[in-house]
């Protein structure tokens, strides 16, 4: 079943978007995409969860909830980032298939995107701090994908040098939500936790 057809305009636009596993520190990583799986929120929005294996690590890491379509089908800016990866990989369509994955306590069937299984690339990851019910949580956000040699899709097709990756290496910082800033301003003691609310609602984390 088809999930999505490549949009080159979106892939090129990704460059302009600058303005149960351990949460990764903010940075650029060499990774293999283990599984990219489609999820539907209770609101009807469509997202993609990413299981990525960082080069040199023992286990994959999860990045949850990259929302790409609103409930009415309108695309969200994150889809530009997905388009850029499709361009890097050289695929025009993402197709769905049922895949069994390992989760805490057993296995789970997900709707995976076939063409992204096993893709090797580099990825810019941002760590975000939030606060809810008196606790500080951490999660990761994918900001950009790059070719294995560090080029964005736009740089690759334009035969340009790899400059954007240096921007992310040097400029990308941790993000603090408004709730987290207020939490700190009130003099609370920081207690860091992995944000498990999403994975618990979706059957556990992928190992």
C-alpha positions as semicolon CSV with decimal commas, in nm:
position;residue;x (nm);y (nm);z (nm)
1;X;0,000;0,000;0,000
2;X;0,137;0,342;-0,086
3;X;0,201;0,587;0,197
4;X;0,352;0,888;0,028
5;X;0,503;1,009;-0,301
6;X;0,825;1,208;-0,301
7;X;0,794;1,587;-0,314
8;X;1,119;1,744;-0,437
9;X;1,007;2,095;-0,341
10;X;0,968;1,975;0,016
11;X;1,307;1,803;0,011
12;X;1,480;2,120;-0,105
13;X;1,288;2,328;0,150
14;X;1,426;2,121;0,437
15;X;1,746;2,327;0,423
16;X;1,553;2,638;0,519
17;X;1,408;2,484;0,836
18;X;1,702;2,597;1,047
19;X;1,525;2,898;1,213
20;X;1,289;0,331;2,602
21;X;1,605;0,422;2,486
22;X;1,841;0,682;2,611
23;X;1,779;1,034;2,487
24;X;2,067;1,140;2,267
25;X;2,258;1,460;2,328
26;X;2,211;1,739;2,075
27;X;2,443;1,675;1,781
28;X;2,497;1,512;1,442
29;X;2,519;1,133;1,427
30;X;2,603;0,867;1,170
31;X;2,310;0,624;1,182
32;X;2,127;0,337;1,020
33;X;1,747;0,360;1,010
34;X;1,631;0,035;1,168
35;X;1,259;0,105;1,134
36;X;1,049;0,404;1,032
37;X;0,693;0,332;1,135
38;X;0,368;0,516;1,069
39;X;0,155;0,615;1,367
40;X;-0,186;0,778;1,395
41;X;-0,254;1,007;1,691
42;X;-0,584;1,020;1,877
43;X;-0,641;1,353;1,700
44;X;-0,609;1,181;1,361
45;X;-0,269;1,333;1,282
46;X;-0,014;1,108;1,111
47;X;0,338;1,072;1,241
48;X;0,654;0,869;1,193
49;X;0,850;0,702;1,472
50;X;1,218;0,643;1,402
51;X;1,430;0,361;1,536
52;X;1,788;0,462;1,456
53;X;2,110;0,278;1,529
54;X;2,391;0,521;1,603
55;X;2,729;0,411;1,470
56;X;2,929;0,258;1,751
57;X;2,634;0,209;1,989
58;X;2,500;-0,123;2,112
59;X;2,126;-0,063;2,081
60;X;1,903;0,151;1,859
61;X;1,755;0,476;1,986
62;X;1,396;0,590;1,937
63;X;1,276;0,927;1,817
64;X;0,901;0,945;1,864
65;X;0,627;1,155;1,713
66;X;0,760;1,334;1,406
67;X;0,418;1,459;1,295
68;X;0,393;1,492;0,918
69;X;0,022;1,528;0,831
70;X;-0,266;1,698;1,010
71;X;-0,590;1,509;1,065
72;X;-0,732;1,672;0,751
73;X;-0,440;1,549;0,542
74;X;-0,254;1,879;0,519
75;X;0,121;1,833;0,535
76;X;0,323;1,961;0,831
77;X;0,667;2,115;0,785
78;X;0,831;1,798;0,919
79;X;0,735;1,629;0,593
80;X;1,003;1,841;0,425
81;X;1,259;1,657;0,638
82;X;1,117;1,321;0,529
83;X;1,122;1,437;0,166
84;X;1,488;1,524;0,203
85;X;1,566;1,171;0,323
86;X;1,367;1,024;0,034
87;X;1,571;1,238;-0,204
88;X;1,895;1,127;-0,041
89;X;1,790;0,762;-0,072
90;X;1,661;0,814;-0,426
91;X;1,308;0,682;-0,375
92;X;0,989;0,837;-0,508
93;X;0,735;0,648;-0,302
94;X;0,711;0,515;0,053
95;X;0,512;0,195;0,087
96;X;0,373;0,043;0,402
97;X;0,427;-0,312;0,525
98;X;0,364;-0,497;0,850
99;X;0,679;-0,553;1,052
100;X;0,739;-0,722;1,385
101;X;0,969;-0,530;1,615
102;X;1,113;-0,592;1,959
103;X;0,961;-0,393;2,246
104;X;0,988;-0,412;2,620
105;X;0,844;-0,745;2,721
106;X;0,803;-0,896;2,376
107;X;0,726;-0,798;2,018
108;X;0,485;-0,565;1,844
109;X;0,356;-0,529;1,489
110;X;0,396;-0,185;1,335
111;X;0,324;-0,032;0,997
112;X;0,675;0,028;0,866
113;X;0,792;0,220;0,560
114;X;0,973;-0,030;0,342
115;X;1,206;0,198;0,148
116;X;1,359;0,344;0,464
117;X;1,455;0,012;0,625
118;X;1,832;-0,010;0,659
119;X;1,908;0,336;0,518
120;X;2,249;0,471;0,619
121;X;2,273;0,846;0,664
122;X;2,365;1,122;0,903
123;X;2,107;1,298;1,117
124;X;2,095;1,615;1,325
125;X;1,928;1,549;1,661
126;X;1,809;1,806;1,913
127;X;1,741;1,730;2,278
128;X;1,433;1,903;2,418
129;X;1,358;1,963;2,786
130;X;0,999;1,991;2,902
131;X;0,821;1,996;3,238
132;X;0,490;1,836;3,329
133;X;0,331;1,757;3,665
134;X;0,643;1,864;3,852
135;X;0,881;1,647;3,653
136;X;1,136;1,731;3,385
137;X;1,131;1,514;3,075
138;X;1,367;1,482;2,781
139;X;1,302;1,380;2,424
140;X;1,475;1,394;2,087
141;X;1,371;1,583;1,775
142;X;1,505;1,514;1,425
143;X;1,608;1,841;1,262
144;X;1,771;1,726;0,935
145;X;1,895;1,425;0,740
146;X;2,218;1,414;0,541
147;X;2,387;1,176;0,298
148;X;2,647;0,942;0,449
149;X;2,915;1,194;0,344
150;X;2,730;1,482;0,509
151;X;2,534;1,661;0,236
152;X;2,171;1,768;0,244
153;X;1,953;1,667;-0,048
154;X;1,973;2,021;-0,187
155;X;2,353;2,022;-0,163
156;X;2,374;1,679;-0,322
157;X;2,158;1,755;-0,627
158;X;2,313;2,100;-0,659
159;X;2,668;1,959;-0,646
160;X;2,744;2,196;-0,359
161;X;2,985;2,149;-0,068
162;X;2,854;2,014;0,261
163;X;2,792;2,330;0,463
164;X;2,460;2,276;0,637
165;X;2,594;1,990;0,847
166;X;2,852;2,227;0,995
167;X;2,574;2,470;1,081
168;X;2,400;2,200;1,280
169;X;2,722;2,081;1,444
170;X;2,815;2,431;1,557
171;X;2,483;2,607;1,610
172;X;2,223;2,351;1,717
173;X;2,153;2,375;2,089
174;X;1,923;2,203;2,337
175;X;1,565;2,330;2,328
176;X;1,373;2,433;2,640
177;X;0,996;2,454;2,628
178;X;0,808;2,740;2,792
179;X;0,689;2,502;3,063
180;X;1,047;2,397;3,138
181;X;1,169;2,757;3,157
182;X;0,887;2,840;3,398
183;X;0,970;2,529;3,601
184;X;1,331;2,647;3,638
185;X;1,228;3,006;3,712
186;X;1,022;2,882;4,005
187;X;1,336;2,738;4,158
188;X;1,249;2,372;4,116
189;X;1,511;2,103;4,131
190;X;1,566;1,938;3,796
191;X;1,487;1,568;3,782
192;X;1,560;1,440;3,433
193;X;1,356;1,153;3,292
194;X;1,306;1,009;2,948
195;X;0,965;1,116;2,822
196;X;0,787;0,780;2,824
197;X;0,431;0,906;2,791
198;X;0,429;0,856;2,416
199;X;0,585;0,511;2,413
200;X;0,360;0,389;2,693
201;X;0,058;0,499;2,494
202;X;0,187;0,312;2,190
203;X;0,277;-0,022;2,341
204;X;0,631;0,024;2,465
205;X;0,963;0,135;2,324
206;X;1,150;-0,033;2,042
207;X;1,477;-0,180;2,163
